[in-house]
Coordinates of C-alpha atoms and ligand atoms in Angstrom, one line a residue:
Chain W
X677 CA 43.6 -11.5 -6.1
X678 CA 46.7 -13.4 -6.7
X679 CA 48.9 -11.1 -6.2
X680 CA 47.5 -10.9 -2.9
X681 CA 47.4 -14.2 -1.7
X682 CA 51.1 -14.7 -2.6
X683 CA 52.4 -13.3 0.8
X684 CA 50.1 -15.3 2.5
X685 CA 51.5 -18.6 0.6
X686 CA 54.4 -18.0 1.0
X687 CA 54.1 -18.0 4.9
X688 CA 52.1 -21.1 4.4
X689 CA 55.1 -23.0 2.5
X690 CA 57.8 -22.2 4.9
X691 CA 55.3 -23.3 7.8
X692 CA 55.8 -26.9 6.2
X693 CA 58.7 -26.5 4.9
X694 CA 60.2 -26.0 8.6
X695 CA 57.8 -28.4 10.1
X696 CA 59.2 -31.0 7.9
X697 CA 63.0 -30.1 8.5
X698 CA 62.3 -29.8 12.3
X699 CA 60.9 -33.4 12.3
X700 CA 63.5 -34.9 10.2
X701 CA 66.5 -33.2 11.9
X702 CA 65.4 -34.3 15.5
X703 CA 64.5 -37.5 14.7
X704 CA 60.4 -37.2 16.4
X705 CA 58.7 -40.0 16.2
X706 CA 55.9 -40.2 13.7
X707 CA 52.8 -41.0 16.5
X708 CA 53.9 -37.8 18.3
X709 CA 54.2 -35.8 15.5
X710 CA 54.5 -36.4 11.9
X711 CA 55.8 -34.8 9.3
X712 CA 54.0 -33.5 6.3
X713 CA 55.0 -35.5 3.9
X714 CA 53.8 -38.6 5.9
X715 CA 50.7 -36.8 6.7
X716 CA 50.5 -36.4 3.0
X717 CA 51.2 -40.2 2.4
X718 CA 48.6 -41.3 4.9
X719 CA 46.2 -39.0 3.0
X720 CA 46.7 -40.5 0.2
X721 CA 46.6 -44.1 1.0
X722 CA 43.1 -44.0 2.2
X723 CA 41.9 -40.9 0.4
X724 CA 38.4 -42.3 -0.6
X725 CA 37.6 -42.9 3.1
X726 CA 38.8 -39.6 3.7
X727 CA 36.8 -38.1 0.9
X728 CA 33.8 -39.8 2.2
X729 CA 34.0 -38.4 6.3
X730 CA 34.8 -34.8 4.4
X731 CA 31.5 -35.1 2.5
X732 CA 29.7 -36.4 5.9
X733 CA 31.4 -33.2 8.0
X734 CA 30.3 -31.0 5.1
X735 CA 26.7 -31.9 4.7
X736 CA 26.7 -31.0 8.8
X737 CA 28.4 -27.7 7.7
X738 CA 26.4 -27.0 5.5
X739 CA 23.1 -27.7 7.3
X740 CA 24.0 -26.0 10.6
X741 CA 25.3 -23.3 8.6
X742 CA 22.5 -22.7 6.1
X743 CA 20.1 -23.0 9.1
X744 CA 21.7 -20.1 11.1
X745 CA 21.3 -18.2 7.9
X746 CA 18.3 -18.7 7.5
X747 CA 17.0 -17.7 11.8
X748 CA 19.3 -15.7 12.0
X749 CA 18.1 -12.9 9.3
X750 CA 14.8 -12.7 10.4
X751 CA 15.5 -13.1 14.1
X752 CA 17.8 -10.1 13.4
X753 CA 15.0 -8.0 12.1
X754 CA 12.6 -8.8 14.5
X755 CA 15.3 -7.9 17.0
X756 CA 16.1 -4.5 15.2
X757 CA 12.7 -3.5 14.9
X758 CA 11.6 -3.3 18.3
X759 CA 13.2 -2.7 21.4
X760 CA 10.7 -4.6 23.7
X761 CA 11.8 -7.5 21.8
X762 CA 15.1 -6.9 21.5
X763 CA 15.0 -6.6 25.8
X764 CA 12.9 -10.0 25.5
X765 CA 14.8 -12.0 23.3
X766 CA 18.8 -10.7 23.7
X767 CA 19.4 -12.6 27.5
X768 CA 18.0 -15.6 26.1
X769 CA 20.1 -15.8 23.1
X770 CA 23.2 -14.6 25.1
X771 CA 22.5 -17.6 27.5
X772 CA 22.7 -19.9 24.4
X773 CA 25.7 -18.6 23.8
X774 CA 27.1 -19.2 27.2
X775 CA 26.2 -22.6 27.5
X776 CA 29.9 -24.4 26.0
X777 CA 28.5 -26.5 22.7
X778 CA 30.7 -29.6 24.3
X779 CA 28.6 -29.8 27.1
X780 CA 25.5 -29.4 25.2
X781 CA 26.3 -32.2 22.3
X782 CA 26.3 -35.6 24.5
X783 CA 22.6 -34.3 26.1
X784 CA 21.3 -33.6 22.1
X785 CA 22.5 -37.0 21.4
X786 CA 20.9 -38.9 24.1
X787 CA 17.7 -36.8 23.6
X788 CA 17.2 -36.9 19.6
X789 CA 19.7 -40.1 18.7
X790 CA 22.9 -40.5 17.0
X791 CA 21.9 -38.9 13.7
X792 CA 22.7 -35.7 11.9
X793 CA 19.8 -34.1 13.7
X794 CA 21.8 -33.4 16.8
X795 CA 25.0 -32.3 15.2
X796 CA 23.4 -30.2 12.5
X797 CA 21.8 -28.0 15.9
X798 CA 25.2 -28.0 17.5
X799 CA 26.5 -26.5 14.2
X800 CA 23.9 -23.8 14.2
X801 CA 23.9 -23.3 17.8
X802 CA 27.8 -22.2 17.7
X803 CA 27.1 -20.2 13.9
X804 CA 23.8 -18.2 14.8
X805 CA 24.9 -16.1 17.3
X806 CA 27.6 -14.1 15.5
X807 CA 25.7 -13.5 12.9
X808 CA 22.4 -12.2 14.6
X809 CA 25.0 -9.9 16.4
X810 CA 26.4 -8.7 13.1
X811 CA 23.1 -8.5 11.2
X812 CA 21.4 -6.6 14.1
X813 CA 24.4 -3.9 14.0
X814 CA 24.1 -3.4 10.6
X815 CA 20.5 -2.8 10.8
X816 CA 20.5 -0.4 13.7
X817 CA 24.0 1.3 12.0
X818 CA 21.4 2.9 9.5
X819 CA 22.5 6.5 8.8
X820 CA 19.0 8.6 10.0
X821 CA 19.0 10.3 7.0
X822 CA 18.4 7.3 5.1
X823 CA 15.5 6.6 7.6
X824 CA 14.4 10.1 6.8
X825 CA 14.7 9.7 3.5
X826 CA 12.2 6.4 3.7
X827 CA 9.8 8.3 5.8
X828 CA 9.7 11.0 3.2
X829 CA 8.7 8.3 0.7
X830 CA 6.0 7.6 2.8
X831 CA 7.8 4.0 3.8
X832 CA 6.1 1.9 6.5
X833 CA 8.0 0.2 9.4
X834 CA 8.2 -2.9 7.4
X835 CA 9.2 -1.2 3.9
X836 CA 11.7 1.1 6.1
X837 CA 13.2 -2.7 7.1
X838 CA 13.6 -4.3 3.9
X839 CA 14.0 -1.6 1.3
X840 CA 16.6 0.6 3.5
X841 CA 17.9 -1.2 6.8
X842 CA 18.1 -4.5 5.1
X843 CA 20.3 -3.1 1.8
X844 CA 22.3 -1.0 4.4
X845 CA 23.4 -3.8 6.6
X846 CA 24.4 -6.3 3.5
X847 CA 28.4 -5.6 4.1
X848 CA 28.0 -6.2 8.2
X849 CA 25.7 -9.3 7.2
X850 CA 28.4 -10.6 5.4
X851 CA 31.4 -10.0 8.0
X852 CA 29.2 -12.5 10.2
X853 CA 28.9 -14.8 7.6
X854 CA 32.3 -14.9 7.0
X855 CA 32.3 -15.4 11.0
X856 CA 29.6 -18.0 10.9
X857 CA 31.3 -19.7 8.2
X858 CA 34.2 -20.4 9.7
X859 CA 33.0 -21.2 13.3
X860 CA 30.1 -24.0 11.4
X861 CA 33.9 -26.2 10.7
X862 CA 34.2 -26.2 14.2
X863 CA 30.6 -27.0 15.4
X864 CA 30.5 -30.0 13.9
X865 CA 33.7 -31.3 14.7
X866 CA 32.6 -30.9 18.1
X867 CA 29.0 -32.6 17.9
X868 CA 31.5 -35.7 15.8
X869 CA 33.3 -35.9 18.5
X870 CA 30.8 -36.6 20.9
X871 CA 28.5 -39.2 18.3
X872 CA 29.0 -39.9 15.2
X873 CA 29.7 -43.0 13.0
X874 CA 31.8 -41.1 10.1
X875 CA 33.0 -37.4 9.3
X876 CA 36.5 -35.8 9.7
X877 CA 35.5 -35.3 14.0
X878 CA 35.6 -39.1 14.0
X879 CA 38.1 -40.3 12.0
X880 CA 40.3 -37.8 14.2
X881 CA 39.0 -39.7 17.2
X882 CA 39.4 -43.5 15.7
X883 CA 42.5 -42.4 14.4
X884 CA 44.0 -41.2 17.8
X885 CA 42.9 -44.4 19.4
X886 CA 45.0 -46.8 17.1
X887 CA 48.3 -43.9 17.4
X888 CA 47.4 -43.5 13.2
X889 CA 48.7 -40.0 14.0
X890 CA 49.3 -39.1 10.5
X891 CA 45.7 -39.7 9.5
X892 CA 44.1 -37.8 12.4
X893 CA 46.5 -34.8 10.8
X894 CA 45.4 -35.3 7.3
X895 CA 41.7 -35.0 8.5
X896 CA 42.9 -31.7 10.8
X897 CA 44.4 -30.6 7.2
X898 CA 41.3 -31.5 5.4
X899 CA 39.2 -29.3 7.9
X900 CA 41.5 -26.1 7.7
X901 CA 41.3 -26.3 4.1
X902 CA 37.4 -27.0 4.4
X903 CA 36.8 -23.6 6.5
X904 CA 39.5 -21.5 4.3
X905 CA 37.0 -22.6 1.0
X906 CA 33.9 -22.2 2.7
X907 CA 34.9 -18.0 3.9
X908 CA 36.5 -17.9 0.3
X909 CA 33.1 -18.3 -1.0
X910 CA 31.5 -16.4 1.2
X911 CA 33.4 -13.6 -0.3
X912 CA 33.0 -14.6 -3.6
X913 CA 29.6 -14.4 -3.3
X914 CA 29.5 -11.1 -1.9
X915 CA 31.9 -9.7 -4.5
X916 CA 29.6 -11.4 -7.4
X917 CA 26.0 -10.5 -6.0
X918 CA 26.8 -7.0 -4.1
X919 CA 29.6 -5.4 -5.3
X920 CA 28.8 -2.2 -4.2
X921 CA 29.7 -3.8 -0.5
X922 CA 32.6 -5.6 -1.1
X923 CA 35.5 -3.0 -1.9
X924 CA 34.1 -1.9 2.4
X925 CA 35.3 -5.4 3.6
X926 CA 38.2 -6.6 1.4
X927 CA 38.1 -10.3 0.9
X928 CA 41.2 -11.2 2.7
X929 CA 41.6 -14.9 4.6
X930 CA 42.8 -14.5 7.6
Chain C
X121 CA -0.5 26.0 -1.4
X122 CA 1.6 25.9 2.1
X123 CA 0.1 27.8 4.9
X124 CA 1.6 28.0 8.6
X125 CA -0.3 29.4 11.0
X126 CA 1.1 30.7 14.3
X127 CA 3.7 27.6 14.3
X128 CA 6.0 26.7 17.2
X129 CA 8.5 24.1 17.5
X130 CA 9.9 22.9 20.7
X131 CA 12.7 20.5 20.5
X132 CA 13.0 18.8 24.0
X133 CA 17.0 18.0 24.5
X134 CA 18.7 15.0 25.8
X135 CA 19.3 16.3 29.1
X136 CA 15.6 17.7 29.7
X137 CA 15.8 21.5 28.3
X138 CA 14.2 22.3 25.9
X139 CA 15.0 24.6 22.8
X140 CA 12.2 27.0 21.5
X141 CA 13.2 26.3 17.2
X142 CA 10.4 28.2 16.0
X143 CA 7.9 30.3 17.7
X144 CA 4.9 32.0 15.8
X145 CA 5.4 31.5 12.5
X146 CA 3.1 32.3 9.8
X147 CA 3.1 32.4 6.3
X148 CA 1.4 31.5 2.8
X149 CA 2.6 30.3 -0.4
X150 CA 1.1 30.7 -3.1
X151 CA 1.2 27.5 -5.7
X152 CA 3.6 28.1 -8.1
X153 CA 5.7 30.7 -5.6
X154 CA 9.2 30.3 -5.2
X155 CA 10.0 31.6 -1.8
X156 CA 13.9 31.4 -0.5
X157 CA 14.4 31.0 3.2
X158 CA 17.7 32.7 4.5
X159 CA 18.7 33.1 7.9
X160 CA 21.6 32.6 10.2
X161 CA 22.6 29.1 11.2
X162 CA 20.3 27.4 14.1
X163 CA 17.3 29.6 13.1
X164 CA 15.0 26.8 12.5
X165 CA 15.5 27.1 8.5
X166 CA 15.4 23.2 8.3
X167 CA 12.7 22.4 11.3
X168 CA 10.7 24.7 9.6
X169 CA 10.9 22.8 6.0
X170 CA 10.9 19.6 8.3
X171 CA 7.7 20.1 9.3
X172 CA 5.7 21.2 6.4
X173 CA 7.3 17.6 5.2
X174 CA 5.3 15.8 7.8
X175 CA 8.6 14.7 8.8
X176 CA 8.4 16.2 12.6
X177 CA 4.9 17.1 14.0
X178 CA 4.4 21.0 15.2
X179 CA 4.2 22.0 18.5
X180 CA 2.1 24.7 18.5
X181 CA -0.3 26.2 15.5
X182 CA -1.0 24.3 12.3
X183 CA 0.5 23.7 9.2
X184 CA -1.4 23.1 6.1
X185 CA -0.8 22.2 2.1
X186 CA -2.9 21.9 -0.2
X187 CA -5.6 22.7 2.4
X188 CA -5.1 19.6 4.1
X189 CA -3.7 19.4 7.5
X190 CA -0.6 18.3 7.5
X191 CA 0.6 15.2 9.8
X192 CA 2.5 12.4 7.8
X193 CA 4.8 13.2 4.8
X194 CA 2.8 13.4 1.4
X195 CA 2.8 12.1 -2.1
X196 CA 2.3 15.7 -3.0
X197 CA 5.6 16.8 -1.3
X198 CA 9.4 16.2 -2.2
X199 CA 12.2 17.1 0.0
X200 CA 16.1 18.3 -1.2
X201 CA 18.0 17.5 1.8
X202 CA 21.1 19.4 3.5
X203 CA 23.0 16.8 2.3
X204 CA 22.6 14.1 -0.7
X205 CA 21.3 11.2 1.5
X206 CA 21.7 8.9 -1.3
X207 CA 21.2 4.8 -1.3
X208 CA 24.9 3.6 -1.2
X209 CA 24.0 0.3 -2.6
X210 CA 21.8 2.0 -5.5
X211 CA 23.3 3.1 -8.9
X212 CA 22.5 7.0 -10.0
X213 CA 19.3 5.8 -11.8
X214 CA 17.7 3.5 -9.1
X215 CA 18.1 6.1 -6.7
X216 CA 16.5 9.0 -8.5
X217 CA 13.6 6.1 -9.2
X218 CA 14.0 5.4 -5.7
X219 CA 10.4 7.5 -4.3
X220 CA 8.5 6.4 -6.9
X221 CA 9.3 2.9 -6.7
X222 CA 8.6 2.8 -2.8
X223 CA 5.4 4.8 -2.9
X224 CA 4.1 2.1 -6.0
X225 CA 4.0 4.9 -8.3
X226 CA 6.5 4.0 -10.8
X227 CA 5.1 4.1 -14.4
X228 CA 6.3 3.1 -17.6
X229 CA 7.9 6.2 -18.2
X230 CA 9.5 6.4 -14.9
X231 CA 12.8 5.4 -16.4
X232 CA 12.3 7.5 -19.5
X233 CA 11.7 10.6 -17.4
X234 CA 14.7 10.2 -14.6
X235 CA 17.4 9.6 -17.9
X236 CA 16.0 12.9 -19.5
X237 CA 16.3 14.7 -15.9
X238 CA 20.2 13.2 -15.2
X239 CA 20.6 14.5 -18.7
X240 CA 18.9 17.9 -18.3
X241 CA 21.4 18.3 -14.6
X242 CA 24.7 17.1 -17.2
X243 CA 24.7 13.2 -15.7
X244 CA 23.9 11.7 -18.6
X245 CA 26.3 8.5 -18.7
X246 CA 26.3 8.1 -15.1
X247 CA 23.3 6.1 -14.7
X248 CA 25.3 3.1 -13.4
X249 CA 27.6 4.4 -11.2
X250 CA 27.1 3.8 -7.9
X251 CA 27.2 7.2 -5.5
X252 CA 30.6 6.6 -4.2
X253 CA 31.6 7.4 -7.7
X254 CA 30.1 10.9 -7.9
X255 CA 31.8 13.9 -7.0
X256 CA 30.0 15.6 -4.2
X257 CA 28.6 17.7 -6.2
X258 CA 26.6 15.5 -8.4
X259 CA 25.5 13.4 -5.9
X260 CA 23.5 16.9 -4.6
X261 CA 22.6 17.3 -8.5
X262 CA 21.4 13.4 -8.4
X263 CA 19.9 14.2 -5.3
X264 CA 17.6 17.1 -6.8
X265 CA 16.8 15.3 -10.0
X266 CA 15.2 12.4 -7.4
X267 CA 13.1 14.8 -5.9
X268 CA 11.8 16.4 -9.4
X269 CA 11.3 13.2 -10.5
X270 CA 8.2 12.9 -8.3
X271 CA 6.4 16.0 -9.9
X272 CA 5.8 17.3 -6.5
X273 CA 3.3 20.2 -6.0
X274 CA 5.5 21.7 -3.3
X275 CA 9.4 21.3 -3.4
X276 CA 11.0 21.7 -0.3
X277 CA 14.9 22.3 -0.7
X278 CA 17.1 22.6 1.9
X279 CA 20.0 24.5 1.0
X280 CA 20.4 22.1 -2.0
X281 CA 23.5 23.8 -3.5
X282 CA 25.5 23.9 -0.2
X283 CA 27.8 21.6 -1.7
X284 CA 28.6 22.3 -5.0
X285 CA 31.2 24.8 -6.5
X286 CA 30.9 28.4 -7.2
X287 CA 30.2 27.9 -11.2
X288 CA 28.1 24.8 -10.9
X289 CA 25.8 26.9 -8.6
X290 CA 25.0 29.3 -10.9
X291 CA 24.5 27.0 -13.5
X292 CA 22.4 25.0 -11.1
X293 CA 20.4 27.7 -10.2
X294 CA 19.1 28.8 -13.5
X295 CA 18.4 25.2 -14.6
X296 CA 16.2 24.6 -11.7
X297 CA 14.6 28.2 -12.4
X298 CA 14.2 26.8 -15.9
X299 CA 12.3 23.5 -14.2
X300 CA 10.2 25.1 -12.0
X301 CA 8.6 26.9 -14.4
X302 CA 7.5 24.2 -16.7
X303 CA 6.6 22.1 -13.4
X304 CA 5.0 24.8 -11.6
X305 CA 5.7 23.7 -7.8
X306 CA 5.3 25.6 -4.9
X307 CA 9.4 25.9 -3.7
X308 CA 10.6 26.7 -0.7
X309 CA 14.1 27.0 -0.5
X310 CA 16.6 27.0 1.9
X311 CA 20.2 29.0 1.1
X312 CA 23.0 31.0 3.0
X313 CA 23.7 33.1 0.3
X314 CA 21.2 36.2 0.1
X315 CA 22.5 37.1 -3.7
X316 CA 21.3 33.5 -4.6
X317 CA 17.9 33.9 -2.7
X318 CA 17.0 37.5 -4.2
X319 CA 18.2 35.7 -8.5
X320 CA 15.6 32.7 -7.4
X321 CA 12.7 34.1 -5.7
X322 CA 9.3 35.7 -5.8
X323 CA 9.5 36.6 -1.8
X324 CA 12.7 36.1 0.4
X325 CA 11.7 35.2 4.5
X326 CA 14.3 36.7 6.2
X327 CA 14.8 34.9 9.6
X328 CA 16.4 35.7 13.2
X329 CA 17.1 33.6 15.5
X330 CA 16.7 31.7 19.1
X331 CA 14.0 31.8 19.0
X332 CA 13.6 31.8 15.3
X333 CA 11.0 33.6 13.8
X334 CA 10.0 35.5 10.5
X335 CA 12.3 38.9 11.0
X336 CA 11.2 40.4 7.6
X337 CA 9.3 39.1 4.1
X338 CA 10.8 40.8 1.3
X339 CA 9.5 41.0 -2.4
X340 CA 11.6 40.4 -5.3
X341 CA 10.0 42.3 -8.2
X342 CA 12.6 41.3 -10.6
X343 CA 11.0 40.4 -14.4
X344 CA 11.1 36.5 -15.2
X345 CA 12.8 34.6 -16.6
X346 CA 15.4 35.4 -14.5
X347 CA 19.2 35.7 -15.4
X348 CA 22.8 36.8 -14.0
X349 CA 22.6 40.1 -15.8
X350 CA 19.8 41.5 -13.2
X351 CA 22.5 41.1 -10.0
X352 CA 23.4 44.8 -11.8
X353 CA 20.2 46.1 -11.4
X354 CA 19.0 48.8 -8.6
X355 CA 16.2 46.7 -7.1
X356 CA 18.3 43.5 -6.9
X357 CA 21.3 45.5 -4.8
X358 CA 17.9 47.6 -2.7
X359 CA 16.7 43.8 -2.3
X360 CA 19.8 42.8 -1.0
X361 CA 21.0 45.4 1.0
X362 CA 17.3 45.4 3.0
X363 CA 17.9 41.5 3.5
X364 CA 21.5 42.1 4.7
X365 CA 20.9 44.5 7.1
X366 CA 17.7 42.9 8.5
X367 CA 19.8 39.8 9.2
X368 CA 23.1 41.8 10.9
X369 CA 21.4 44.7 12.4
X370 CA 18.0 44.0 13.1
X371 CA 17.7 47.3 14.7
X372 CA 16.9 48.8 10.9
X373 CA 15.0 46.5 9.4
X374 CA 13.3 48.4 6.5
X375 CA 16.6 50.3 5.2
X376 CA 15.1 50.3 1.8
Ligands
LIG1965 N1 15.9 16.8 16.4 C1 16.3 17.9 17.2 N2 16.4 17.7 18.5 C2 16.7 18.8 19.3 N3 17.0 20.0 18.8 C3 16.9 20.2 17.5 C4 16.6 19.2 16.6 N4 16.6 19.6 15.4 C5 16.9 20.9 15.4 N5 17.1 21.3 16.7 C6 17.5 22.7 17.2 O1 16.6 23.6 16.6 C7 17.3 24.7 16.2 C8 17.2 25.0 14.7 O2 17.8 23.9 14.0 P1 17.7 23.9 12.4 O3 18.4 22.6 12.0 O4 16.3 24.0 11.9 O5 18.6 25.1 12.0 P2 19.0 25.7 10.5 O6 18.4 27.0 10.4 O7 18.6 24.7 9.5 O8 20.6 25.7 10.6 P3 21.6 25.5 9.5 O9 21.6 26.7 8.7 O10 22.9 25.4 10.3 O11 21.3 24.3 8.8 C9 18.8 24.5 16.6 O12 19.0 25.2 17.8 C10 18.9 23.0 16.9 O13 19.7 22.8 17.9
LIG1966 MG1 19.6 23.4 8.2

């Protein structure tokens, strides 16, 4: 696991490493673009209000992203189990998915307040959809022997689902997750942007607005890291609950 | 035990033809018979065990076991597939338990029973491993042991030692003589190898295809238990040679 991640860190600590030279050597101005140690600095001058908006965009996250889980696994069945409602619900979630999240967030806000309500729906609205699309693959991807097999065993549609189709499609489950995971970050930065009184989507706006450059940064920072931890666990929980499935999709950040 | 009476199968293609699998087929087994199915390849060998599963419906004539009609898969049936088909997220044990477990008949000895089978098929000490870990091979063997697990009245094995090596056949072979005759199924059993049908059986169906039908029924009369020793004997070789010429010159089909 180490070993593995080295190459990757490396990368990482020249990235900065350059950034750092690049801004020092031509002299850039610190409101267009600042260099990491300042970004650092800024970070930690005010790092309990930072800690606080990371814990506010996180409980989002976390919501939007545990609610996806949570439609999405059934929806996915229903979806796999029958073509009729596959052909019924598949346009509607597709439109969904074509409607841009930006546009949607101001209309959520107006209709259900400036709470977390709106911005936890924007989060699931932008993590559901790749993960239906994953879950559903791995259920139809079913070898039909396996599906022979369950009929054999005298298994009915709804034993065929969860005993064999469901166990089958655990590693594609998890690719969406991974997906989900990552694309829940940017949901809510989008619905903080449009209203919200705290959270790392609003301290990058407030920060932008007074030229504190180097804090909107940090907060960027905080949110890469914040989407790297949450796929990192997503694998880890993979690896630790079904490790049978996890040597197929090697857990790898990109 | 199995009866088929005048059965057909016609599998309808993709593009609308439509291939005749099986046409008038009939025959009985006895419980307790061990009857070997041999045939070239795409003469309806696995249709045919397919559909005394319940696993596809006939389309013509009836098939019966245990004097019931039969159209679903049974508790009374187990199948051997063509290949393992095993649960890739299951470890060797869960997967021979798998049937039982599903069809809410797993007892207290379930667990007792599928250790003492791995054992008796040399996997004791892989109950854990998952199948990716198995040789092909075993995961036949594991494969096998699933479907004895379920005490079946009628096995159904389709050509369950396609996979494994020369030597582990033979030693396969016995052991699952050995099995059958304390369990006392009704086997039908799928194979390519005529020399393997003729050690195993009671009767050897012979079939030809497109469209495939019975060609010849041929009676082993060999002395049980069975052994390797008997391939020497006359009425093994007479055995074989009337199979072997029924299935590539079906001009002479009783040489013997
Ligand atoms: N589900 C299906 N749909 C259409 N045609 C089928 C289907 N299953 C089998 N067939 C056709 O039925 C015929 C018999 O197939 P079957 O699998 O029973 O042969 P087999 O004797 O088992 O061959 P092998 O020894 O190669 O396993 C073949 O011509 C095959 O193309
Ligand atoms: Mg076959």
């Amino acid at each position: 696991m180490l070993r593995s991640a080295l190459p990757g860190l490396v990368t990482v600590v020249l990235f900065f490493v350059g950034w750092e030279g690049a801004v020092r050597g031509f002299g850039i101005r610190e409101f267009i673009l600042p260099a990491p140690s300042a970004i650092l600095n800024a970070a930690i001058a005010i790092w309990p209000t930072l800690l606080n908006h990371t814990l506010s965009t996180l409980t989002t996250v976390m919501l939007g992203f545990g609610a996806s889980v949570l439609v999405s696994l059934p929806l996915a069945m229903i979806i796999a189990a029958s073509p009729v409602i596959s052909a019924a619900i598949y346009p509607v979630l597709v439109i969904t998915q074509s409607i841009p999240k930006v546009a949607l967030a101001p209309i959520l806000i107006i209709a259900l307040g400036a709470n977390e309500v709106p911005r936890v729906i924007v989060t699931f609205l932008v993590a559901f959809f790749p993960l239906v699309v994953a879950a559903v693959a791995g259920l139809l991807a079913t070898p039909p022997e396996l599906i022979e097999l369950g009929r054999a065993c005298r298994a009915g549609r709804f034993q065929q689902m969860i005993r064999i189709r469901l166990p089958f499609a655990v590693p594609f489950v998890f690719g969406g997750l991974k997906v989900a995971a990552a694309l829940s970050v940017v949901g809510a930065v989008v619905a903080e942007f449009v209203g919200a009184d705290a959270g790392l989507g609003y301290l990058i706006q407030t920060s932008m607005a007074f030229f504190r450059t180097p804090l909107a940064f940090a907060a960027v920072v905080t949110l890469a890291i914040m989407g790297m931890v949450l796929f990192v666990v997503v694998g880890l929980v993979e690896r630790i609950l079904f490790p049978w499935s996890s040597s197929a999709t090697p857990v790898t950040p990109a | 035990m199995i009866r088929l009476d005048a059965v057909g199968k016609v599998f309808a293609g993709r593009d609308g033809s439509r291939v005749t699998a099986l046409e008038e087929v009939s025959l009985d087994v006895a419980p307790g018979e061990f009857v070997a199915i041999v045939g070239a390849s795409g003469c309806g060998k696995s249709t045919l065990l397919r559909l005394v599963a319940g696993l596809v419906p006939v389309t013509t004539g009836r098939v019966s076991v245990a004097g019931k009609m039969v159209d679903e898969p049974s508790a009374e049936t187990a199948m051997v597939f063509q290949a393992p088909t095993l649960l890739p997220w299951a470890d060797v044990l869960r997967n021979v338990t798998f049937p039982l477990r599903l069809m809410g008949r797993a007892g207290g000895d379930t667990e007792a029973r599928a250790r003492a089978l791995l054992a008796t098929a040399g996997l004791a000490g892989f109950e854990t491993k998952l199948p990716r870990e198995l040789s092909g091979g075993m995961q036949q063997r594991v494969a096998i042991c699933r479907a004895l697990l379920q005490q079946p009245r009628v096995l159904l094995m389709d050509e369950p030692f396609g996979a494994l090596d020369a030597l582990t056949r033979e030693e396969m072979s016995l052991e699952l003589l050995r099995i059958w005759q304390e369990t006392g199924a009704a086997v039908l059993f799928v194979t390519h190898s005529i020399s393997e049908a003729v050690l195993l059986a009671d009767r050897v169906v012979v079939m030809s295809p497109r469209p495939g039908r019975i060609a010849d029924i041929v009676e082993i009369a060999l002395p049980r238990p069975r052994g390797f020793e008997q391939e020497g004997e006359p009425a093994f070789h007479a055995a074989a040679q009337r199979i072997r010429a029924t299935i590539y010159n079906r001009a002479v089909p009783h040489a013997a």
